[in-house]
Amino acid sequence: MITIHHLQFTEELVAKIAATIAAEAKISRRQLSQRICTWMDWRSPNGKLREVTCRKALLELDRRKLIQLPERGKYAFNRPSARAPALPAMAAVNCSLEALGRLELIPITSAVSKNSRIWNALLDAYHYLGRGPLCGAQIRYLICSERFGWLGGLSFSASAWRVGCRDAFIGWNEDARKHNLQRVVNNSRFLIAPMVKVPQLASHVLAQCTKRLSDDWQQRYSYRPVLIETFVERDRFEATSYRAANWQFAGTTTGRGRQSQGTTTKNVYLYPLSDDWKAALCTLPDGSVGTRAQPSTREPADWMEEEFAAAALGDKRLVDRLMQLGDAFFAKPTANIPQACTTTAAVKAAYRFFDNEQVTMGAILRPHFEASEQRIANHPVVLVAQDTSTLNYTHHPMTEGLGPINTIADKNIGLLLHDTMAFTPDGTPLGLLDVQYWARDPSAAGKRHQRHSKTIEQKESFKWIESYRNVCAVQARCPQCQIIVMADREADIHELFAEYVQTAKSAQLLIRAEKSRNRNVVGQDKQIQRLWALMDEADCAGTVELSVPPRKDQSARLAILQVRFAPVTLKAPKRNNTLPDVPIHAVYAKEIDAPAGVDEPIEWMLLSSVPVTTFEEAKTALARYARRWGIEVYHRVLKSGCRIKDRQLGTARRLENCLAIDMVVAWRIHHLTWLGRQTPDVPCTVFFENTQWKALVGFMRKSPVVADTPPTLKESIAMVATLGGFLNRKSDGDPGTETIWRGLQRLDDITQAYIAFVLQPQPPPVAVSKPGCG
């Protein structure tokens, strides 16, 4: 039996089709599909024969050479609509929404009607994609004003077959997706004619349409959709109308398109049409629930399985190889690929894995993102830090796909990495939520002066917004947790704050302001002032002490900060007056009596969407922002501990796949460091396997006999750090990530020796006779 497009073809049916074609030489493909649907009673929910689907299946049977279809006939489809499109006369409309009078959405019921020709003409004239074609089941609407006539049009058609971020948002598994995909429809076209300038019109039309779409679809196709999707080219549009109409951002496409051909990257927005949309899409015909993350009857065998086992690589062998590589990289984080993989066969397999077309950074990291989200759901407050880091591969100039990373003068080449990591308020890293990775275009170097002529989607700074949108999608799925997104001064762009205002169920913001921008704000006196001047005039609420970690040329110190706070409204920049003003709370902390030798005393101007009305709340905001340095520690682990800059893989794409594994390994090392500080008294078995901790204890105590009671996590981490050079003196404090990852590398070799020489039974000694005896 063969299943094509959910239609089942038995050997007997295929033979009957072939016999019919041979017996009736003049039968058309349409007649053949209608006859087959009649034989098998293949009907849509509205009772009509599924002849179009059947014809697609017949083409596939013909391609597989199981049948030979008759030649195509010469048809003249939609003859009446072949007349010249009737583009209506349209005058400029520039008024308020109320001045339009009654708005009406007129459904197009026939492809050969006058309204259909008007819709086609409008879309061909004013929409950058034209009228179509549209895919599968579809409904088109014209937008008509009582006073001004036609204003535009929109359409809904069949959803995309597979979209990673959408499918993750829904949470269905493969069986549920195949069975329920028709209940997702795509807003494939939306046009407000360019001469129509009416504020809020687009979001108003979307709201009207979403209220009636289920009923209209039910009437036409006899089933109700429960979710709408749309794809917005991020370099062309800002999706303001969709966000204003409460559509939810789900993520970004890979840029491959419906036919796996190159196209532009698009942002995906979703709108549920019913409260039970998720249950409807994840329910299988037998009543069972087909979700991507089924409740497991057992815990993952180890952390590697938890972070990588659900990777959608299309082949279980690739997933097994992924976990083997992750295990090898974690065991020897500072080693290169041949050293980590140990055998020639394993090294070759690793290079094949990184070069496999099915392997992508997104596919590798997706299960880790989902595991991070599960960890986030267990906390009432989570801090999420964004940061950008450069990966310098100047010493590997033959690597394909690299670009400039600094100034034109220094000639350094490499890649840029923008990642987003979640932390608990006490600093424990919970995992990555988003990763962006790119090479700059060498031809764009030296053109910074053109930045004001570009939209935000065309700028590199869009990385902050894209990551924030992905975090907002997590926030929507974890409503019991308050997520606060933190970023340094580079993220001080008004578009990011506007995104917070315009996004439903948005994550909170805690952004450090850039002093050189010194933006215009409105204070409580309603006067426009510069931010720094206004906060300098505010009363000092008190002082706080802040532990400053060591830097390259400065040792750790305790800084004393004066704190001021006030509510302000950020004014939109004049060059983009379409953005809204944003109410925010400013917290200003400035170091006093800085010790000699400190080049740059601490001065933080924090912009917080979480209200700050008391001194205690101001101290909380400062303490939270201080945790942002955790992502810088993570980058140090990634670069120095995992040695990602030493990877030699020939192309940027292979580096990207290798980097995905390294990033999870670096998180795990960073996580272990903090786990020992936050939960020091738990048994070390929460992290170490039995053979690992026994080998560790035996080596440190120089005895192969080890008690059955494991040491605490703090004790075992101290022993690992000692292997990495940690002196463990009373004044040394807790071990850092650097000594831990060095110790982990030594522990792997110690564990292998322990297994070989202690756990494996040794053969009895062979008696050797001495010469001259016997």
GROMACS .gro file of N, CA, C and O in nm, residues 128-129 158-163 165-166 185-188 229-234 237 242 247 251-253 258 265-270:
model
  132
  128TYR      N    1   0.305   4.371  -0.392
  128TYR     CA    2   0.435   4.335  -0.450
  128TYR      C    3   0.441   4.189  -0.496
  128TYR      O    4   0.526   4.153  -0.577
  129LEU      N    5   0.349   4.104  -0.448
  129LEU     CA    6   0.345   3.964  -0.493
  129LEU      C    7   0.239   3.940  -0.599
  129LEU      O    8   0.230   3.830  -0.653
  158ALA      N    9  -0.439   2.787   0.193
  158ALA     CA   10  -0.383   2.674   0.266
  158ALA      C   11  -0.254   2.714   0.337
  158ALA      O   12  -0.176   2.795   0.289
  159SER      N   13  -0.233   2.654   0.454
  159SER     CA   14  -0.115   2.686   0.534
  159SER      C   15   0.010   2.622   0.475
  159SER      O   16   0.003   2.532   0.391
  160ALA      N   17   0.125   2.669   0.520
  160ALA     CA   18   0.252   2.608   0.481
  160ALA      C   19   0.260   2.467   0.538
  160ALA      O   20   0.212   2.439   0.648
  161TRP      N   21   0.324   2.377   0.462
  161TRP     CA   22   0.330   2.237   0.501
  161TRP      C   23   0.409   2.218   0.630
  161TRP      O   24   0.367   2.146   0.720
  162ARG      N   25   0.522   2.284   0.641
  162ARG     CA   26   0.606   2.266   0.760
  162ARG      C   27   0.680   2.396   0.789
  162ARG      O   28   0.751   2.447   0.703
  163VAL      N   29   0.664   2.449   0.910
  163VAL     CA   30   0.735   2.569   0.955
  163VAL      C   31   0.784   2.541   1.097
  163VAL      O   32   0.704   2.519   1.187
  165CYS      N   33   0.925   2.714   1.353
  165CYS     CA   34   0.885   2.795   1.469
  165CYS      C   35   0.735   2.785   1.494
  165CYS      O   36   0.690   2.785   1.609
  166ARG      N   37   0.655   2.775   1.387
  166ARG     CA   38   0.511   2.759   1.405
  166ARG      C   39   0.479   2.626   1.470
  166ARG      O   40   0.398   2.617   1.564
  185VAL      N   41  -0.493   2.810   0.859
  185VAL     CA   42  -0.503   2.878   0.730
  185VAL      C   43  -0.402   2.992   0.727
  185VAL      O   44  -0.359   3.043   0.831
  186ASN      N   45  -0.367   3.031   0.607
  186ASN     CA   46  -0.262   3.130   0.587
  186ASN      C   47  -0.320   3.259   0.533
  186ASN      O   48  -0.393   3.258   0.433
  187ASN      N   49  -0.290   3.370   0.600
  187ASN     CA   50  -0.325   3.501   0.546
  187ASN      C   51  -0.223   3.534   0.438
  187ASN      O   52  -0.120   3.596   0.463
  188SER      N   53  -0.252   3.490   0.316
  188SER     CA   54  -0.154   3.492   0.208
  188SER      C   55  -0.141   3.628   0.139
  188SER      O   56  -0.038   3.655   0.078
  229GLU      N   57  -0.205   3.183   1.026
  229GLU     CA   58  -0.063   3.216   1.021
  229GLU      C   59  -0.042   3.322   0.913
  229GLU      O   60  -0.123   3.333   0.820
  230THR      N   61   0.063   3.397   0.924
  230THR     CA   62   0.104   3.485   0.816
  230THR      C   63   0.255   3.502   0.822
  230THR      O   64   0.317   3.486   0.928
  231PHE      N   65   0.315   3.532   0.707
  231PHE     CA   66   0.460   3.548   0.696
  231PHE      C   67   0.491   3.689   0.647
  231PHE      O   68   0.441   3.731   0.542
  232VAL      N   69   0.572   3.759   0.724
  232VAL     CA   70   0.601   3.900   0.695
  232VAL      C   71   0.750   3.913   0.665
  232VAL      O   72   0.834   3.879   0.748
  233GLU      N   73   0.782   3.961   0.545
  233GLU     CA   74   0.922   3.982   0.510
  233GLU      C   75   0.981   4.090   0.600
  233GLU      O   76   0.940   4.206   0.595
  234ARG      N   77   1.077   4.050   0.681
  234ARG     CA   78   1.124   4.143   0.784
  234ARG      C   79   1.208   4.257   0.727
  234ARG      O   80   1.221   4.361   0.791
  237PHE      N   81   0.872   4.489   0.579
  237PHE     CA   82   0.761   4.537   0.661
  237PHE      C   83   0.793   4.521   0.810
  237PHE      O   84   0.872   4.434   0.848
  242TYR      N   85  -0.029   4.377   1.236
  242TYR     CA   86  -0.054   4.246   1.296
  242TYR      C   87  -0.033   4.249   1.446
  242TYR      O   88  -0.112   4.193   1.523
  247TRP      N   89  -0.182   3.972   1.703
  247TRP     CA   90  -0.123   3.851   1.649
  247TRP      C   91   0.006   3.824   1.727
  247TRP      O   92   0.075   3.918   1.769
  251GLY      N   93   0.828   3.332   1.562
  251GLY     CA   94   0.967   3.305   1.527
  251GLY      C   95   0.995   3.348   1.385
  251GLY      O   96   0.920   3.425   1.324
  252THR      N   97   1.102   3.294   1.329
  252THR     CA   98   1.150   3.334   1.198
  252THR      C   99   1.170   3.212   1.110
  252THR      O  100   1.214   3.107   1.158
  253THR      N  101   1.138   3.224   0.982
  253THR     CA  102   1.157   3.113   0.889
  253THR      C  103   1.304   3.097   0.855
  253THR      O  104   1.386   3.185   0.879
  258ARG      N  105   0.836   2.751   0.017
  258ARG     CA  106   0.751   2.632   0.008
  258ARG      C  107   0.818   2.519  -0.068
  258ARG      O  108   0.800   2.402  -0.037
  265THR      N  109   1.402   3.575   0.434
  265THR     CA  110   1.365   3.534   0.568
  265THR      C  111   1.243   3.614   0.614
  265THR      O  112   1.236   3.734   0.593
  266LYS      N  113   1.147   3.545   0.677
  266LYS     CA  114   1.021   3.609   0.716
  266LYS      C  115   0.991   3.585   0.863
  266LYS      O  116   1.027   3.480   0.918
  267ASN      N  117   0.925   3.681   0.924
  267ASN     CA  118   0.875   3.665   1.059
  267ASN      C  119   0.738   3.600   1.055
  267ASN      O  120   0.656   3.633   0.967
  268VAL      N  121   0.713   3.511   1.147
  268VAL     CA  122   0.589   3.433   1.149
  268VAL      C  123   0.500   3.485   1.262
  268VAL      O  124   0.543   3.493   1.378
  269TYR      N  125   0.377   3.522   1.228
  269TYR     CA  126   0.278   3.567   1.326
  269TYR      C  127   0.158   3.472   1.323
  269TYR      O  128   0.116   3.427   1.215
  270LEU      N  129   0.101   3.447   1.440
  270LEU     CA  130  -0.012   3.354   1.453
  270LEU      C  131  -0.126   3.421   1.527
  270LEU      O  132  -0.103   3.504   1.616
   0.00000   0.00000   0.00000
